[in-house]
Amino acid sequence: MEPIISFKNYTFKYSAGAEPVLKDISLDIFPGEKILITGVAGSGKSTLAGCINGLISSEKAVEIAGELFVDGKNVKTLDAVQLSRIVGTVLQDIDMQFVGATIGEDIAFALENDCVAPADMKATVHRAAALVNADALLERAPSELSDGQRRRVAIAGLIVDETKIVIFDAPLTGLDPIAARHSVTLINSIAQHTKSTLIIIEPRIEDVLYRDLDRIILMDKGCIISDMSPDEMLCTDVLAEHGLREPLYLAALKYAGVSLTPEKCPRRFDTLALSMSDKIKVSKWFHDDNIIKGELKREVLLEVKNASFGYDGEALLNDVSFCVNRGDMVAVTGRNGAGKSTLAKLICGFEILDAGYIRLDGQSLLNMTIRERAQKIGFVPQNPNILLSQETAFDELAFSLHLQGRDEGEIIERADDMLKICGLYDLRKAPVSSLSYSEKRRLSLASVLVLTPPILIIDEPAAGFDLNQYFEIMDYLLKLNDEGTTIILLTTDLELMLEYASRVIILSNGTLAADETPAQLLCDKEHLKQASLKETSLYTLANACYITPPEDLCTRLIRVERQVRDYVEE
Amino acid sequence: MSRNKNGVLCYIKRDSAVHRLGAASKLIWLLLLAVTTVITYDTRVLLLLFGLCAFAFALSKIRPSDIKAELIFIGVLLLLNFGLTFAFAPEQGCAIYGTRHALFPLWGKYYLTTEQLFYSLNVFLKYFTLLPMALLFIVTTTPSELAAGLNAFGIPYRFCFSASLALRFIPDIQREYRKKSELLQSKNVALGRKVSPFKRIKNSADMLLPLISAQLLSMEQLCASMQRRGFGKNKKRTWYVHKNVTAPDFAVIATAFVLLLLAIYTIYQNNGRFYNPFG
């Protein structure tokens, strides 16, 4: 069979860049294959996709060696528009995807241009929207939707376009685990439906593997490191070696000394065949260690009482009450659209409560302006595009510090330190607009962290980071927390909560569903469902190996991983 | 109910007969109505038009409070018009109607006359028929419907689509501005309440420029996205928001024509544009 995509000794370099972004890539992808391209930020995986769909390679200031054939044609002979008829793409920066005034119009856009009759068009749009569970959103403007909803809707646009190849660039960014599962299922069924070749670019391996794939291609530093079936690759350690998080159950199995072979089908927990002796190994590894738990009593710093808020009579938050103690690291969770961001906006003063109150240090926030609140509360939104306003990464941090009235020497020192922590030091003079999505995410986080406010609210702290950066940032947050900063994390990442949060506040449809410890949450199927979280694979593994209580296995793994990290650092 | 946070005039979503009308028929109605109200000073016709305008508002479920600021603006404009006309030509009404019924003297040579009052009534009716109707058109028609409507008139679709993009661009900038302003305030930039106006203007300007350049950049990206999704590949395109022409559309257009003919007829009958109850 002829490959539908064929790289032959392909090297790609930005004229301004010192190093090629892709180095001598040779790769064949065949029609109908489902491929995961993975790697840490900056590994070249997005660039690879950008060459296939012509979004990058058609730009001017690039140098290309070698050949790339897409659907039998040399891409040099095609422009981005012609390529777009063959390759459909859902971009990571979803803001750039939408052209229609409403969701319905956006899904219909390609049909409009093909002169489809309006009646047929409406039927097709409704079908596509129903497939992605967005039929209720058709009349909304893209800007009114949450990130998760917009991702779903962008997929509906692809269904309608019916291209031979579909590329999803980081489709799970910002999605809660259940939404991510839905998304993966959706992406697969769409590819089957349109009989397209499917390419997913994504670092969240465990979530993508929720549905079967043909191959995983691992990239690092512009090269293809490994190209194997999921079962084969998961038996090796290459993913972890190249900075990616392997599925948690596999990490635990490997620590426990269970030998993995492709025959055991480790690609998913439910396909994995564990023998009795394997289970005993896990159980033994677990009992090697005792788990100590402790709790501290602390004073209330932030009090949210009977908070209600809504637009147009539609309640977004309904009678929510909870407290955050000084020095807490609290996670606020709930499915996409449950009211997490609304809560943050209310605390920061972007929106005003309809009823109830919020007190900080016993003092009502009601009459305080956004700026006055900002002296005490730092907020990092999920979408980095809005927060950034300066020319370069360094300026962005210096700007924040300037406003605090710090002197020049201190500004440079603190900005540089922060850039190093966020892995942006090499890019400190780069224009903000040239940064990748994940770099912008880190920069927006840095620009708030550098101000060291006593309370930090961070929307999806992990989104956009690879594993090493994630640990680095989270450990830094932990350090700030130890030094007394109170941190509120808006997240749907259960592992993050288990590892870092002392308490979890669960919102469901704008109401407070629960306020408990992460360990309690893990055992609580009802609350997990309400928060649209899934049991981690570790929980399932613990049950399979008769470990009780099962959440302790997670704690165990986290502690081991931390020890391993500390060991490597020393 | 509906809170338009940006305070701009834009589409207000309601389920009403007026919203359901095709953009093209609403546009024809508005254009014909404009011609009619401009040519006629026949008070009876103007009263009829005014009544129809009020009826259209009632049908549309758009309340005057939704467009309060704009209505006040029209009112101020009208008062200015009255004031200036009276200051420079206090006898304009008499000149038009050829009679003079002085009510009472004001000062100097200024007298209030019935003719002047009657003339002012005509002007009032014109203003408060046409301008609210234009407002109603804007708040009941989405930019996309407008584009589809214009295209139906034979205007090239590229132009129509650009026009609708431009209309969408304005609330977009305002929303982005608001979001950005909030976030910058949360980073201690002096904006928003409790900041001296001068500082606020300076900081807003500092923020606005990058915002506009970012918007222009995103416009470029938008154009690329549009091309990738096949915009411009055919000579024609269809519209998702297209509405089939229904009986109410015909009724609206027919009414507009009848009103125009009526206005022309009264000109012929009155021997001029003015209806004269005095002579």
PDB file of N, CA and C in Angstrom, chain B residues 123-196:
ATOM      1  N   VAL B 123     -41.642  67.253  12.606  1.00  0.00           N
ATOM      2  CA  VAL B 123     -40.222  66.882  12.694  1.00  0.00           C
ATOM      3  C   VAL B 123     -40.025  65.793  13.755  1.00  0.00           C
ATOM      4  N   PHE B 124     -40.737  66.001  14.881  1.00  0.00           N
ATOM      5  CA  PHE B 124     -40.656  65.005  15.953  1.00  0.00           C
ATOM      6  C   PHE B 124     -41.057  63.622  15.435  1.00  0.00           C
ATOM      7  N   LEU B 125     -42.171  63.571  14.710  1.00  0.00           N
ATOM      8  CA  LEU B 125     -42.662  62.285  14.204  1.00  0.00           C
ATOM      9  C   LEU B 125     -41.650  61.645  13.255  1.00  0.00           C
ATOM     10  N   LYS B 126     -41.057  62.466  12.403  1.00  0.00           N
ATOM     11  CA  LYS B 126     -40.058  61.941  11.461  1.00  0.00           C
ATOM     12  C   LYS B 126     -38.894  61.298  12.214  1.00  0.00           C
ATOM     13  N   TYR B 127     -38.332  62.066  13.154  1.00  0.00           N
ATOM     14  CA  TYR B 127     -37.198  61.560  13.914  1.00  0.00           C
ATOM     15  C   TYR B 127     -37.548  60.266  14.618  1.00  0.00           C
ATOM     16  N   PHE B 128     -38.685  60.308  15.324  1.00  0.00           N
ATOM     17  CA  PHE B 128     -39.001  59.158  16.164  1.00  0.00           C
ATOM     18  C   PHE B 128     -39.693  58.031  15.411  1.00  0.00           C
ATOM     19  N   THR B 129     -39.731  58.145  14.085  1.00  0.00           N
ATOM     20  CA  THR B 129     -40.168  57.004  13.289  1.00  0.00           C
ATOM     21  C   THR B 129     -38.944  56.330  12.692  1.00  0.00           C
ATOM     22  N   LEU B 130     -38.159  57.131  11.994  1.00  0.00           N
ATOM     23  CA  LEU B 130     -37.068  56.543  11.217  1.00  0.00           C
ATOM     24  C   LEU B 130     -35.930  56.012  12.096  1.00  0.00           C
ATOM     25  N   LEU B 131     -35.475  56.851  13.051  1.00  0.00           N
ATOM     26  CA  LEU B 131     -34.291  56.436  13.814  1.00  0.00           C
ATOM     27  C   LEU B 131     -34.554  55.204  14.696  1.00  0.00           C
ATOM     28  N   PRO B 132     -35.661  55.164  15.444  1.00  0.00           N
ATOM     29  CA  PRO B 132     -35.925  53.928  16.201  1.00  0.00           C
ATOM     30  C   PRO B 132     -36.078  52.711  15.290  1.00  0.00           C
ATOM     31  N   MET B 133     -36.605  52.941  14.080  1.00  0.00           N
ATOM     32  CA  MET B 133     -36.757  51.828  13.149  1.00  0.00           C
ATOM     33  C   MET B 133     -35.374  51.290  12.752  1.00  0.00           C
ATOM     34  N   ALA B 134     -34.445  52.210  12.517  1.00  0.00           N
ATOM     35  CA  ALA B 134     -33.076  51.801  12.185  1.00  0.00           C
ATOM     36  C   ALA B 134     -32.465  51.035  13.358  1.00  0.00           C
ATOM     37  N   LEU B 135     -32.729  51.550  14.580  1.00  0.00           N
ATOM     38  CA  LEU B 135     -32.216  50.854  15.767  1.00  0.00           C
ATOM     39  C   LEU B 135     -32.802  49.455  15.857  1.00  0.00           C
ATOM     40  N   LEU B 136     -34.111  49.388  15.591  1.00  0.00           N
ATOM     41  CA  LEU B 136     -34.790  48.089  15.668  1.00  0.00           C
ATOM     42  C   LEU B 136     -34.176  47.106  14.679  1.00  0.00           C
ATOM     43  N   PHE B 137     -33.847  47.637  13.495  1.00  0.00           N
ATOM     44  CA  PHE B 137     -33.216  46.782  12.490  1.00  0.00           C
ATOM     45  C   PHE B 137     -31.898  46.214  13.031  1.00  0.00           C
ATOM     46  N   ILE B 138     -31.104  47.101  13.631  1.00  0.00           N
ATOM     47  CA  ILE B 138     -29.791  46.660  14.127  1.00  0.00           C
ATOM     48  C   ILE B 138     -29.935  45.622  15.239  1.00  0.00           C
ATOM     49  N   VAL B 139     -30.869  45.852  16.167  1.00  0.00           N
ATOM     50  CA  VAL B 139     -30.933  44.938  17.311  1.00  0.00           C
ATOM     51  C   VAL B 139     -31.700  43.647  17.014  1.00  0.00           C
ATOM     52  N   THR B 140     -32.375  43.590  15.863  1.00  0.00           N
ATOM     53  CA  THR B 140     -33.082  42.336  15.565  1.00  0.00           C
ATOM     54  C   THR B 140     -32.441  41.549  14.415  1.00  0.00           C
ATOM     55  N   THR B 141     -31.332  42.055  13.884  1.00  0.00           N
ATOM     56  CA  THR B 141     -30.694  41.372  12.757  1.00  0.00           C
ATOM     57  C   THR B 141     -29.246  41.067  13.108  1.00  0.00           C
ATOM     58  N   THR B 142     -28.844  39.816  13.021  1.00  0.00           N
ATOM     59  CA  THR B 142     -27.435  39.505  13.297  1.00  0.00           C
ATOM     60  C   THR B 142     -26.597  39.947  12.098  1.00  0.00           C
ATOM     61  N   PRO B 143     -25.306  40.234  12.327  1.00  0.00           N
ATOM     62  CA  PRO B 143     -24.449  40.631  11.206  1.00  0.00           C
ATOM     63  C   PRO B 143     -24.490  39.606  10.074  1.00  0.00           C
ATOM     64  N   SER B 144     -24.567  38.318  10.440  1.00  0.00           N
ATOM     65  CA  SER B 144     -24.575  37.289   9.396  1.00  0.00           C
ATOM     66  C   SER B 144     -25.850  37.345   8.570  1.00  0.00           C
ATOM     67  N   GLU B 145     -26.971  37.577   9.242  1.00  0.00           N
ATOM     68  CA  GLU B 145     -28.238  37.694   8.506  1.00  0.00           C
ATOM     69  C   GLU B 145     -28.182  38.880   7.554  1.00  0.00           C
ATOM     70  N   LEU B 146     -27.584  39.948   8.057  1.00  0.00           N
ATOM     71  CA  LEU B 146     -27.435  41.133   7.217  1.00  0.00           C
ATOM     72  C   LEU B 146     -26.612  40.798   5.976  1.00  0.00           C
ATOM     73  N   ALA B 147     -25.507  40.069   6.202  1.00  0.00           N
ATOM     74  CA  ALA B 147     -24.650  39.694   5.080  1.00  0.00           C
ATOM     75  C   ALA B 147     -25.436  38.852   4.080  1.00  0.00           C
ATOM     76  N   ALA B 148     -26.183  37.873   4.588  1.00  0.00           N
ATOM     77  CA  ALA B 148     -26.971  37.021   3.705  1.00  0.00           C
ATOM     78  C   ALA B 148     -28.002  37.867   2.956  1.00  0.00           C
ATOM     79  N   GLY B 149     -28.597  38.830   3.665  1.00  0.00           N
ATOM     80  CA  GLY B 149     -29.606  39.698   3.056  1.00  0.00           C
ATOM     81  C   GLY B 149     -29.010  40.553   1.942  1.00  0.00           C
ATOM     82  N   LEU B 150     -27.845  41.155   2.249  1.00  0.00           N
ATOM     83  CA  LEU B 150     -27.187  42.005   1.246  1.00  0.00           C
ATOM     84  C   LEU B 150     -26.821  41.172   0.027  1.00  0.00           C
ATOM     85  N   ASN B 151     -26.320  39.953   0.293  1.00  0.00           N
ATOM     86  CA  ASN B 151     -25.935  39.072  -0.793  1.00  0.00           C
ATOM     87  C   ASN B 151     -27.149  38.737  -1.675  1.00  0.00           C
ATOM     88  N   ALA B 152     -28.294  38.587  -1.034  1.00  0.00           N
ATOM     89  CA  ALA B 152     -29.523  38.294  -1.782  1.00  0.00           C
ATOM     90  C   ALA B 152     -29.857  39.438  -2.732  1.00  0.00           C
ATOM     91  N   PHE B 153     -29.436  40.652  -2.393  1.00  0.00           N
ATOM     92  CA  PHE B 153     -29.652  41.804  -3.271  1.00  0.00           C
ATOM     93  C   PHE B 153     -28.662  41.836  -4.428  1.00  0.00           C
ATOM     94  N   GLY B 154     -27.753  40.868  -4.467  1.00  0.00           N
ATOM     95  CA  GLY B 154     -26.800  40.821  -5.563  1.00  0.00           C
ATOM     96  C   GLY B 154     -25.475  41.469  -5.243  1.00  0.00           C
ATOM     97  N   ILE B 155     -25.292  41.905  -4.005  1.00  0.00           N
ATOM     98  CA  ILE B 155     -23.990  42.466  -3.629  1.00  0.00           C
ATOM     99  C   ILE B 155     -23.015  41.297  -3.440  1.00  0.00           C
ATOM    100  N   PRO B 156     -21.781  41.389  -3.997  1.00  0.00           N
ATOM    101  CA  PRO B 156     -20.840  40.264  -3.940  1.00  0.00           C
ATOM    102  C   PRO B 156     -20.653  39.738  -2.513  1.00  0.00           C
ATOM    103  N   TYR B 157     -20.590  38.402  -2.378  1.00  0.00           N
ATOM    104  CA  TYR B 157     -20.586  37.836  -1.027  1.00  0.00           C
ATOM    105  C   TYR B 157     -19.334  38.167  -0.242  1.00  0.00           C
ATOM    106  N   ARG B 158     -18.213  38.362  -0.954  1.00  0.00           N
ATOM    107  CA  ARG B 158     -16.995  38.730  -0.219  1.00  0.00           C
ATOM    108  C   ARG B 158     -17.203  40.039   0.525  1.00  0.00           C
ATOM    109  N   PHE B 159     -17.847  40.974  -0.175  1.00  0.00           N
ATOM    110  CA  PHE B 159     -18.113  42.267   0.452  1.00  0.00           C
ATOM    111  C   PHE B 159     -19.064  42.093   1.638  1.00  0.00           C
ATOM    112  N   CYS B 160     -20.136  41.316   1.418  1.00  0.00           N
ATOM    113  CA  CYS B 160     -21.136  41.118   2.476  1.00  0.00           C
ATOM    114  C   CYS B 160     -20.499  40.500   3.711  1.00  0.00           C
ATOM    115  N   PHE B 161     -19.653  39.476   3.474  1.00  0.00           N
ATOM    116  CA  PHE B 161     -19.047  38.787   4.603  1.00  0.00           C
ATOM    117  C   PHE B 161     -18.091  39.723   5.349  1.00  0.00           C
ATOM    118  N   SER B 162     -17.341  40.518   4.585  1.00  0.00           N
ATOM    119  CA  SER B 162     -16.424  41.464   5.247  1.00  0.00           C
ATOM    120  C   SER B 162     -17.205  42.428   6.111  1.00  0.00           C
ATOM    121  N   ALA B 163     -18.352  42.879   5.577  1.00  0.00           N
ATOM    122  CA  ALA B 163     -19.160  43.833   6.341  1.00  0.00           C
ATOM    123  C   ALA B 163     -19.607  43.199   7.656  1.00  0.00           C
ATOM    124  N   SER B 164     -20.032  41.941   7.587  1.00  0.00           N
ATOM    125  CA  SER B 164     -20.506  41.303   8.816  1.00  0.00           C
ATOM    126  C   SER B 164     -19.350  41.074   9.780  1.00  0.00           C
ATOM    127  N   LEU B 165     -18.158  40.777   9.217  1.00  0.00           N
ATOM    128  CA  LEU B 165     -16.982  40.628  10.081  1.00  0.00           C
ATOM    129  C   LEU B 165     -16.673  41.926  10.803  1.00  0.00           C
ATOM    130  N   ALA B 166     -16.768  43.028  10.052  1.00  0.00           N
ATOM    131  CA  ALA B 166     -16.472  44.329  10.650  1.00  0.00           C
ATOM    132  C   ALA B 166     -17.445  44.612  11.789  1.00  0.00           C
ATOM    133  N   LEU B 167     -18.717  44.281  11.576  1.00  0.00           N
ATOM    134  CA  LEU B 167     -19.706  44.517  12.624  1.00  0.00           C
ATOM    135  C   LEU B 167     -19.427  43.655  13.852  1.00  0.00           C
ATOM    136  N   ARG B 168     -18.963  42.423  13.595  1.00  0.00           N
ATOM    137  CA  ARG B 168     -18.654  41.540  14.722  1.00  0.00           C
ATOM    138  C   ARG B 168     -17.403  41.990  15.457  1.00  0.00           C
ATOM    139  N   PHE B 169     -16.517  42.630  14.721  1.00  0.00           N
ATOM    140  CA  PHE B 169     -15.233  43.065  15.229  1.00  0.00           C
ATOM    141  C   PHE B 169     -15.397  44.026  16.422  1.00  0.00           C
ATOM    142  N   ILE B 170     -16.405  44.898  16.327  1.00  0.00           N
ATOM    143  CA  ILE B 170     -16.567  45.936  17.349  1.00  0.00           C
ATOM    144  C   ILE B 170     -16.876  45.346  18.732  1.00  0.00           C
ATOM    145  N   PRO B 171     -17.937  44.547  18.862  1.00  0.00           N
ATOM    146  CA  PRO B 171     -18.153  43.945  20.187  1.00  0.00           C
ATOM    147  C   PRO B 171     -17.006  43.045  20.626  1.00  0.00           C
ATOM    148  N   ASP B 172     -16.324  42.418  19.663  1.00  0.00           N
ATOM    149  CA  ASP B 172     -15.167  41.582  19.991  1.00  0.00           C
ATOM    150  C   ASP B 172     -14.100  42.390  20.703  1.00  0.00           C
ATOM    151  N   ILE B 173     -13.775  43.532  20.110  1.00  0.00           N
ATOM    152  CA  ILE B 173     -12.739  44.386  20.705  1.00  0.00           C
ATOM    153  C   ILE B 173     -13.177  44.815  22.090  1.00  0.00           C
ATOM    154  N   GLN B 174     -14.464  45.177  22.211  1.00  0.00           N
ATOM    155  CA  GLN B 174     -14.931  45.635  23.517  1.00  0.00           C
ATOM    156  C   GLN B 174     -14.851  44.534  24.563  1.00  0.00           C
ATOM    157  N   ARG B 175     -15.184  43.311  24.142  1.00  0.00           N
ATOM    158  CA  ARG B 175     -15.142  42.211  25.098  1.00  0.00           C
ATOM    159  C   ARG B 175     -13.702  41.921  25.506  1.00  0.00           C
ATOM    160  N   GLU B 176     -12.832  41.884  24.475  1.00  0.00           N
ATOM    161  CA  GLU B 176     -11.415  41.643  24.767  1.00  0.00           C
ATOM    162  C   GLU B 176     -10.873  42.728  25.689  1.00  0.00           C
ATOM    163  N   TYR B 177     -11.297  43.955  25.408  1.00  0.00           N
ATOM    164  CA  TYR B 177     -10.826  45.080  26.211  1.00  0.00           C
ATOM    165  C   TYR B 177     -11.225  44.883  27.667  1.00  0.00           C
ATOM    166  N   ARG B 178     -12.473  44.480  27.851  1.00  0.00           N
ATOM    167  CA  ARG B 178     -12.987  44.316  29.208  1.00  0.00           C
ATOM    168  C   ARG B 178     -12.209  43.215  29.933  1.00  0.00           C
ATOM    169  N   LYS B 179     -12.048  42.074  29.242  1.00  0.00           N
ATOM    170  CA  LYS B 179     -11.341  40.941  29.841  1.00  0.00           C
ATOM    171  C   LYS B 179      -9.930  41.347  30.226  1.00  0.00           C
ATOM    172  N   LYS B 180      -9.262  41.986  29.253  1.00  0.00           N
ATOM    173  CA  LYS B 180      -7.873  42.344  29.453  1.00  0.00           C
ATOM    174  C   LYS B 180      -7.755  43.365  30.576  1.00  0.00           C
ATOM    175  N   SER B 181      -8.682  44.306  30.569  1.00  0.00           N
ATOM    176  CA  SER B 181      -8.654  45.339  31.595  1.00  0.00           C
ATOM    177  C   SER B 181      -8.779  44.702  32.973  1.00  0.00           C
ATOM    178  N   GLU B 182      -9.697  43.744  33.101  1.00  0.00           N
ATOM    179  CA  GLU B 182      -9.880  43.070  34.392  1.00  0.00           C
ATOM    180  C   GLU B 182      -8.606  42.354  34.824  1.00  0.00           C
ATOM    181  N   LEU B 183      -8.015  41.645  33.851  1.00  0.00           N
ATOM    182  CA  LEU B 183      -6.835  40.879  34.211  1.00  0.00           C
ATOM    183  C   LEU B 183      -5.662  41.786  34.540  1.00  0.00           C
ATOM    184  N   LEU B 184      -5.555  42.888  33.811  1.00  0.00           N
ATOM    185  CA  LEU B 184      -4.449  43.800  34.104  1.00  0.00           C
ATOM    186  C   LEU B 184      -4.657  44.469  35.460  1.00  0.00           C
ATOM    187  N   GLN B 185      -5.924  44.771  35.767  1.00  0.00           N
ATOM    188  CA  GLN B 185      -6.188  45.325  37.086  1.00  0.00           C
ATOM    189  C   GLN B 185      -5.774  44.321  38.149  1.00  0.00           C
ATOM    190  N   SER B 186      -6.009  43.054  37.840  1.00  0.00           N
ATOM    191  CA  SER B 186      -5.629  42.031  38.813  1.00  0.00           C
ATOM    192  C   SER B 186      -4.110  41.911  38.886  1.00  0.00           C
ATOM    193  N   LYS B 187      -3.410  42.554  37.947  1.00  0.00           N
ATOM    194  CA  LYS B 187      -1.953  42.612  38.034  1.00  0.00           C
ATOM    195  C   LYS B 187      -1.503  44.013  38.439  1.00  0.00           C
ATOM    196  N   ASN B 188      -2.459  44.754  39.023  1.00  0.00           N
ATOM    197  CA  ASN B 188      -2.092  46.036  39.635  1.00  0.00           C
ATOM    198  C   ASN B 188      -1.921  47.191  38.653  1.00  0.00           C
ATOM    199  N   VAL B 189      -2.401  47.075  37.432  1.00  0.00           N
ATOM    200  CA  VAL B 189      -2.361  48.215  36.521  1.00  0.00           C
ATOM    201  C   VAL B 189      -3.495  49.155  36.893  1.00  0.00           C
ATOM    202  N   ALA B 190      -3.219  50.465  36.880  1.00  0.00           N
ATOM    203  CA  ALA B 190      -4.235  51.423  37.307  1.00  0.00           C
ATOM    204  C   ALA B 190      -5.303  51.614  36.243  1.00  0.00           C
ATOM    205  N   LEU B 191      -6.399  50.885  36.394  1.00  0.00           N
ATOM    206  CA  LEU B 191      -7.548  50.986  35.495  1.00  0.00           C
ATOM    207  C   LEU B 191      -8.776  50.793  36.368  1.00  0.00           C
ATOM    208  N   GLY B 192      -9.958  51.093  35.807  1.00  0.00           N
ATOM    209  CA  GLY B 192     -11.185  50.780  36.531  1.00  0.00           C
ATOM    210  C   GLY B 192     -11.544  51.817  37.573  1.00  0.00           C
ATOM    211  N   ARG B 193     -12.443  51.447  38.488  1.00  0.00           N
ATOM    212  CA  ARG B 193     -12.953  52.376  39.486  1.00  0.00           C
ATOM    213  C   ARG B 193     -11.833  52.880  40.392  1.00  0.00           C
ATOM    214  N   LYS B 194     -12.079  53.991  41.035  1.00  0.00           N
ATOM    215  CA  LYS B 194     -11.176  54.548  42.044  1.00  0.00           C
ATOM    216  C   LYS B 194      -9.786  54.887  41.497  1.00  0.00           C
ATOM    217  N   VAL B 195      -9.713  55.211  40.212  1.00  0.00           N
ATOM    218  CA  VAL B 195      -8.433  55.625  39.644  1.00  0.00           C
ATOM    219  C   VAL B 195      -8.674  56.986  39.005  1.00  0.00           C
ATOM    220  N   SER B 196      -7.694  57.884  39.092  1.00  0.00           N
ATOM    221  CA  SER B 196      -7.904  59.215  38.544  1.00  0.00           C
ATOM    222  C   SER B 196      -8.102  59.110  37.032  1.00  0.00           C
TER     223      SER B 196
END
